[in-house]
PDB file of C-alpha atoms and ligand atoms in Angstrom:
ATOM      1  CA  UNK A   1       9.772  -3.272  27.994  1.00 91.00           C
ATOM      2  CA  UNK A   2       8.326  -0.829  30.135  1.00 95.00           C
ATOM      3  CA  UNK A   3      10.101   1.119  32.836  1.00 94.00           C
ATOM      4  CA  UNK A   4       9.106   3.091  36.025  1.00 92.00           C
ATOM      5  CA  UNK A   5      10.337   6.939  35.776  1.00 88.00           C
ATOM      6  CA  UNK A   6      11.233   6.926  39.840  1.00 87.00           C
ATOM      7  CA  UNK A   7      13.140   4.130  40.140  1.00 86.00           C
ATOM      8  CA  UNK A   8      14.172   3.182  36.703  1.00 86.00           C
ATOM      9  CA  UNK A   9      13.255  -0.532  37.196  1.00 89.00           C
ATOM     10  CA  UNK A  10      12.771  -2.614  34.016  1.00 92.00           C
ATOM     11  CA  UNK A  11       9.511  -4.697  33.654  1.00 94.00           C
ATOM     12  CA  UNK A  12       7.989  -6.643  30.969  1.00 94.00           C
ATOM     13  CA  UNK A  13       5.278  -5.589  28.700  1.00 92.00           C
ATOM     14  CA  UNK A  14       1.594  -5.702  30.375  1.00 92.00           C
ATOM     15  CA  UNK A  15       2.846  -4.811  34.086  1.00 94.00           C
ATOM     16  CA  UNK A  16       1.149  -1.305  34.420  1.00 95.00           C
ATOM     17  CA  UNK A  17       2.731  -0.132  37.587  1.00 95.00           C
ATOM     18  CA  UNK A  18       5.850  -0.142  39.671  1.00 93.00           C
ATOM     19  CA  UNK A  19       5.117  -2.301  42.778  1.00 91.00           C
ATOM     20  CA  UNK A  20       8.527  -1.008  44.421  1.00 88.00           C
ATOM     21  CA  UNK A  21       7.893   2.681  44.829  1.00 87.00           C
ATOM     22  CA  UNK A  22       5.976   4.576  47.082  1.00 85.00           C
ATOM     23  CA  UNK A  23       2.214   5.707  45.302  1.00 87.00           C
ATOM     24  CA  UNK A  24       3.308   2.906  42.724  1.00 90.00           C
ATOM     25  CA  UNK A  25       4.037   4.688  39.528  1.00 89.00           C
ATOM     26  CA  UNK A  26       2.412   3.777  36.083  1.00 92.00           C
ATOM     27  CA  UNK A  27       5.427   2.700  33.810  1.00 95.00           C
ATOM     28  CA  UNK A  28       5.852   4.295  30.831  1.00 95.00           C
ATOM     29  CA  UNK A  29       8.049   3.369  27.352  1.00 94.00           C
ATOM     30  CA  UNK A  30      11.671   3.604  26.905  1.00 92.00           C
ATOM     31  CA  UNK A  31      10.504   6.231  24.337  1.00 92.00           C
ATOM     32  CA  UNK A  32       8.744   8.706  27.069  1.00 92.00           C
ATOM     33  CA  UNK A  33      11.788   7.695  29.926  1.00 89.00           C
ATOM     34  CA  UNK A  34      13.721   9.223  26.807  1.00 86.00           C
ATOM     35  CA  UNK A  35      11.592  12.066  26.670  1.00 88.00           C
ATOM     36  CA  UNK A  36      11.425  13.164  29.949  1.00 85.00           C
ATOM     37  CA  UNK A  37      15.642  12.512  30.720  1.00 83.00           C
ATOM     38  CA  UNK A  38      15.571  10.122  32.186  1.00 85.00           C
ATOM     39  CA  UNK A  39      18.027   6.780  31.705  1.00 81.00           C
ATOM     40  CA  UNK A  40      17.217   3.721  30.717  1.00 84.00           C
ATOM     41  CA  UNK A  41      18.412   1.248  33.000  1.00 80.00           C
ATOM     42  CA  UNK A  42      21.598   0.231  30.907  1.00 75.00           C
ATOM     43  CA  UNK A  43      22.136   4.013  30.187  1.00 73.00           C
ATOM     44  CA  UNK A  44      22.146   4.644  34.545  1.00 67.00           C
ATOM     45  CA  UNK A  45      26.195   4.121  34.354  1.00 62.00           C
ATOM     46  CA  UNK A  46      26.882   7.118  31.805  1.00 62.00           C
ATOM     47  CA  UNK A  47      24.823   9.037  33.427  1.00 70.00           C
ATOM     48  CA  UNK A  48      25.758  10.388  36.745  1.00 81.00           C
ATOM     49  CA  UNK A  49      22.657  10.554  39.196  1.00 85.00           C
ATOM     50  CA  UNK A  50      23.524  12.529  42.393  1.00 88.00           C
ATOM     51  CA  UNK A  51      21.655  12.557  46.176  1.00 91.00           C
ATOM     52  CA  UNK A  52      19.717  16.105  46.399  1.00 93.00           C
ATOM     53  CA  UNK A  53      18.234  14.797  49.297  1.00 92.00           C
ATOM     54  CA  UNK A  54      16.617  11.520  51.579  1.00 89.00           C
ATOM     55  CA  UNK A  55      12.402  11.319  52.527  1.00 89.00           C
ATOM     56  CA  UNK A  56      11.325   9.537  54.886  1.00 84.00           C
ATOM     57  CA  UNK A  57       8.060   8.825  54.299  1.00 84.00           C
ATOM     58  CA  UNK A  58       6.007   8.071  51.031  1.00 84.00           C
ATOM     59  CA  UNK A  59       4.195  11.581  51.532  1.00 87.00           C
ATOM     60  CA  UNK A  60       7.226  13.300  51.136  1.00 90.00           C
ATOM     61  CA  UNK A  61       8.899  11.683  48.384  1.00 90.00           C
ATOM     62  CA  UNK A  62       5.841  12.178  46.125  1.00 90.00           C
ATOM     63  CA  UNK A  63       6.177  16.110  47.199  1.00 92.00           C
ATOM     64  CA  UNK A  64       9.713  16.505  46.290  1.00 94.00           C
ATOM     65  CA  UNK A  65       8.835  14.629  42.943  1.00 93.00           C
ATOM     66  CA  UNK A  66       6.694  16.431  41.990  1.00 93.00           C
ATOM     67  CA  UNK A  67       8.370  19.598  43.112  1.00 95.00           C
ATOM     68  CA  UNK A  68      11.759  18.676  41.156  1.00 95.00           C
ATOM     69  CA  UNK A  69       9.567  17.555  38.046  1.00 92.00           C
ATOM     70  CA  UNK A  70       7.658  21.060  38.303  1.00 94.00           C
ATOM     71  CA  UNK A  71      11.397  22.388  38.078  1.00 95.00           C
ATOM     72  CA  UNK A  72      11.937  20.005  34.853  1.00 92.00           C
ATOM     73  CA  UNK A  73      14.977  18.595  37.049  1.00 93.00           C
ATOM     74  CA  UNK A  74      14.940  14.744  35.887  1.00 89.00           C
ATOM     75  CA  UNK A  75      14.139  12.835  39.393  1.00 90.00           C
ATOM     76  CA  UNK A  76      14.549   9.212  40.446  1.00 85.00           C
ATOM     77  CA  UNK A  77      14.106   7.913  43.461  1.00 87.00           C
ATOM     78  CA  UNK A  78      16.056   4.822  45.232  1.00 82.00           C
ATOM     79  CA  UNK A  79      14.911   2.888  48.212  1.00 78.00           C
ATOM     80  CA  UNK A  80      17.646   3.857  51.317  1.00 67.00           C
ATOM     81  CA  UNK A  81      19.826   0.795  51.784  1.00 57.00           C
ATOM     82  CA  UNK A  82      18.502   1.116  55.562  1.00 51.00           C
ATOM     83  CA  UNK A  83      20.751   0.131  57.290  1.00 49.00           C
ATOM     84  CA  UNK A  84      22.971  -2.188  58.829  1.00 48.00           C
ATOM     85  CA  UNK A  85      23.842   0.595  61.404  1.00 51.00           C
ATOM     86  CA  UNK A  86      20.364   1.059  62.430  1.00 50.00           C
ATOM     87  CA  UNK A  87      19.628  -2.429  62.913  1.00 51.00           C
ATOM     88  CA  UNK A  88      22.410  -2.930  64.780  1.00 54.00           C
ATOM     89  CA  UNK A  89      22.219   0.005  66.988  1.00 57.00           C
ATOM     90  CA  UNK A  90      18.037   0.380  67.468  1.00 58.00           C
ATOM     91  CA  UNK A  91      17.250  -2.879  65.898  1.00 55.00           C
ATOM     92  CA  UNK A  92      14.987  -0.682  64.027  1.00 56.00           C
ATOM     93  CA  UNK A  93      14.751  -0.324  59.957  1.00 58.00           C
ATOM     94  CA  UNK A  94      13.503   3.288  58.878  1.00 61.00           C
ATOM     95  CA  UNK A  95      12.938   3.397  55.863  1.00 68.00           C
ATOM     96  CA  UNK A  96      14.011   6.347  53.454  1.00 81.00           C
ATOM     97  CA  UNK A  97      14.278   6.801  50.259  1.00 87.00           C
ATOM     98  CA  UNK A  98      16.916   8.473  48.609  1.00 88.00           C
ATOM     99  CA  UNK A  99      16.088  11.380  45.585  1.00 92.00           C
ATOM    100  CA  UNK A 100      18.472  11.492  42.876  1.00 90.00           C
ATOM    101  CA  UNK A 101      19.315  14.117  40.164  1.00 92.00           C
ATOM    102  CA  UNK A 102      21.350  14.521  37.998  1.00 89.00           C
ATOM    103  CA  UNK A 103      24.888  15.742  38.784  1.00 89.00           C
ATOM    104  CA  UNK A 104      24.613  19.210  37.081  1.00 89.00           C
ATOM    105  CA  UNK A 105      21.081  19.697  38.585  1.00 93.00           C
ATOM    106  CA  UNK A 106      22.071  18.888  41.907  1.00 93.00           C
ATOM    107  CA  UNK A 107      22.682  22.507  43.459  1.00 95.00           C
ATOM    108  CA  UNK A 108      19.046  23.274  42.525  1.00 96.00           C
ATOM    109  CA  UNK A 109      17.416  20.286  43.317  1.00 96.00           C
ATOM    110  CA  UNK A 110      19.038  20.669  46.632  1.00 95.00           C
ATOM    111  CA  UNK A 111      17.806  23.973  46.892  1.00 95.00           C
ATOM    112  CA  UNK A 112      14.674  23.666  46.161  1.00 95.00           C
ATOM    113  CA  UNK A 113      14.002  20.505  48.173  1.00 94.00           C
ATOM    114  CA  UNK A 114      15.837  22.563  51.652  1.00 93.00           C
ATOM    115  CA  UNK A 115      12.998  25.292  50.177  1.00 91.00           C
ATOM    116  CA  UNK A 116      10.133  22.664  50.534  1.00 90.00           C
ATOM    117  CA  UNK A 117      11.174  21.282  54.270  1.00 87.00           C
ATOM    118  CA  UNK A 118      11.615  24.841  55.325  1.00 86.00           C
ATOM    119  CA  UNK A 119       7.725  25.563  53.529  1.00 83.00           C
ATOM    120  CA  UNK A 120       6.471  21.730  55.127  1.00 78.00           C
ATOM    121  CA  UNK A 121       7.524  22.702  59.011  1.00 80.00           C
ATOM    122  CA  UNK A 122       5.667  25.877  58.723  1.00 79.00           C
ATOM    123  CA  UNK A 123       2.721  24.277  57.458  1.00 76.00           C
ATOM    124  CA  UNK A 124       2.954  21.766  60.403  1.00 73.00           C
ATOM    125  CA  UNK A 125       3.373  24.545  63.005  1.00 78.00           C
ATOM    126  CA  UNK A 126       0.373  26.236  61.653  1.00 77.00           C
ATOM    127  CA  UNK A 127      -1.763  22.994  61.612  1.00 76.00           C
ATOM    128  CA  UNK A 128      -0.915  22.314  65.220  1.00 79.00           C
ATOM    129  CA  UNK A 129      -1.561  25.924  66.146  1.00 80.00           C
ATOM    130  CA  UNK A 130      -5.106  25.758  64.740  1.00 79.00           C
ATOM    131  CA  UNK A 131      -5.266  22.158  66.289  1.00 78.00           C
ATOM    132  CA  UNK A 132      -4.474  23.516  70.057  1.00 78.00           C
ATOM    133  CA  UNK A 133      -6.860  26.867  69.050  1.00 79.00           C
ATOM    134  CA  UNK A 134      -9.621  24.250  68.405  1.00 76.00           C
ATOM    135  CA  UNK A 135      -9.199  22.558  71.568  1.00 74.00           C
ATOM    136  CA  UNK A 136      -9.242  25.230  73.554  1.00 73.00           C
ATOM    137  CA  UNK A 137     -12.682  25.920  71.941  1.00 69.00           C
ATOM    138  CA  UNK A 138     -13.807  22.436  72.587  1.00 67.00           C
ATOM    139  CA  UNK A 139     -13.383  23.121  76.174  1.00 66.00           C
ATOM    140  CA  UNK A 140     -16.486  25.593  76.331  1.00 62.00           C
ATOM    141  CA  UNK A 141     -19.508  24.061  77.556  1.00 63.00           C
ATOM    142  CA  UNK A 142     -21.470  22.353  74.663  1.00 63.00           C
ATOM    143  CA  UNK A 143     -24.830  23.285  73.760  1.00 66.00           C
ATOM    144  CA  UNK A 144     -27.397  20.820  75.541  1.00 71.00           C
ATOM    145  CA  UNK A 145     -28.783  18.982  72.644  1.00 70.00           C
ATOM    146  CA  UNK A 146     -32.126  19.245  71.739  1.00 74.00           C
ATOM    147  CA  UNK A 147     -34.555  16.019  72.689  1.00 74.00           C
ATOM    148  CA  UNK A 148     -35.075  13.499  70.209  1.00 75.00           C
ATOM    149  CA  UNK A 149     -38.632  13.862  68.316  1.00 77.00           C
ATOM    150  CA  UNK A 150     -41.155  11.643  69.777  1.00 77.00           C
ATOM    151  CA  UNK A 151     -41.442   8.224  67.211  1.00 76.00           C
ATOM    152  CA  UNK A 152     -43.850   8.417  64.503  1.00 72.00           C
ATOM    153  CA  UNK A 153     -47.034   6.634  65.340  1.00 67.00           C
TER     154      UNK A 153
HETATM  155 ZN1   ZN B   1       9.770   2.091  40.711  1.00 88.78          ZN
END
């Protein structure tokens, strides 16, 4: 068996990657899940796995991954149960993804995910700063472009 380290799904031997999660994870033994701390899915009820936070987009669950793993925090990562409430109320499904730790890492994670939001909105601001600084460039007059050469004879 083979098993993907976000989500913890099981698959048989040959599948190479998990077709659930966002970026698609390669799956890796029950010998390497092992290895990194992470459960096996018949171990996931004696281990308690704890929200340290929700993405909301692909983008940002790979960047909190890989943050947590950077942090050696073991990380999984369930698809939001989207909700009945939203579809009742906007008729719309978001989809989020929940990230998981486990229970005595959770206070870090946290942390350290709150950290990387705070560090992600700055980067935005910046980004649309330069992107309004450009603009205002674009508005001087462009140079008058040069002729095109005559054709080859
Ligand atoms: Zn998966």
């Amino acid at each position: 068996m083979k098993y993907c380290t976000r989500c913890g799904s099981e698959y048989q031997e040959g599948v190479e990657e998990c077709a659930d999660c966002p970026g698609n994870p390669r799956l890796v033994s029950a010998e390497e899940m092992r290895s990194r701390g992470l459960p096996l899915p018949h171990e996931l009820d004696k281990r308690v796995f704890v929200r340290a936070g929700t993405a909301e987009d692909p983008l940002t669950v790979e960047a909190f991954v890989e943050l947590l793993e950077d942090a050696d925090i073991p990380v999984f990562v369930r698809a939001g149960r989207s909700g009945v409430v939203d579809k009742l109320t906007t008729g719309n499904l978001l989809p989020w993804w929940e990230i998981l730790v486990p229970e005595e890492h959770q206070a870090r994670a946290a942390r350290l995910l709150e950290q990387e939001r705070v560090r992600e909105d700055a980067t935005y601001d910046e980004a649309a700063q330069a992107a309004e600084e450009e603009e205002q460039e674009n508005e001087a007059p462009a140079p008058v472009p040069a002729p095109p050469p005559p054709p080859a004879v």
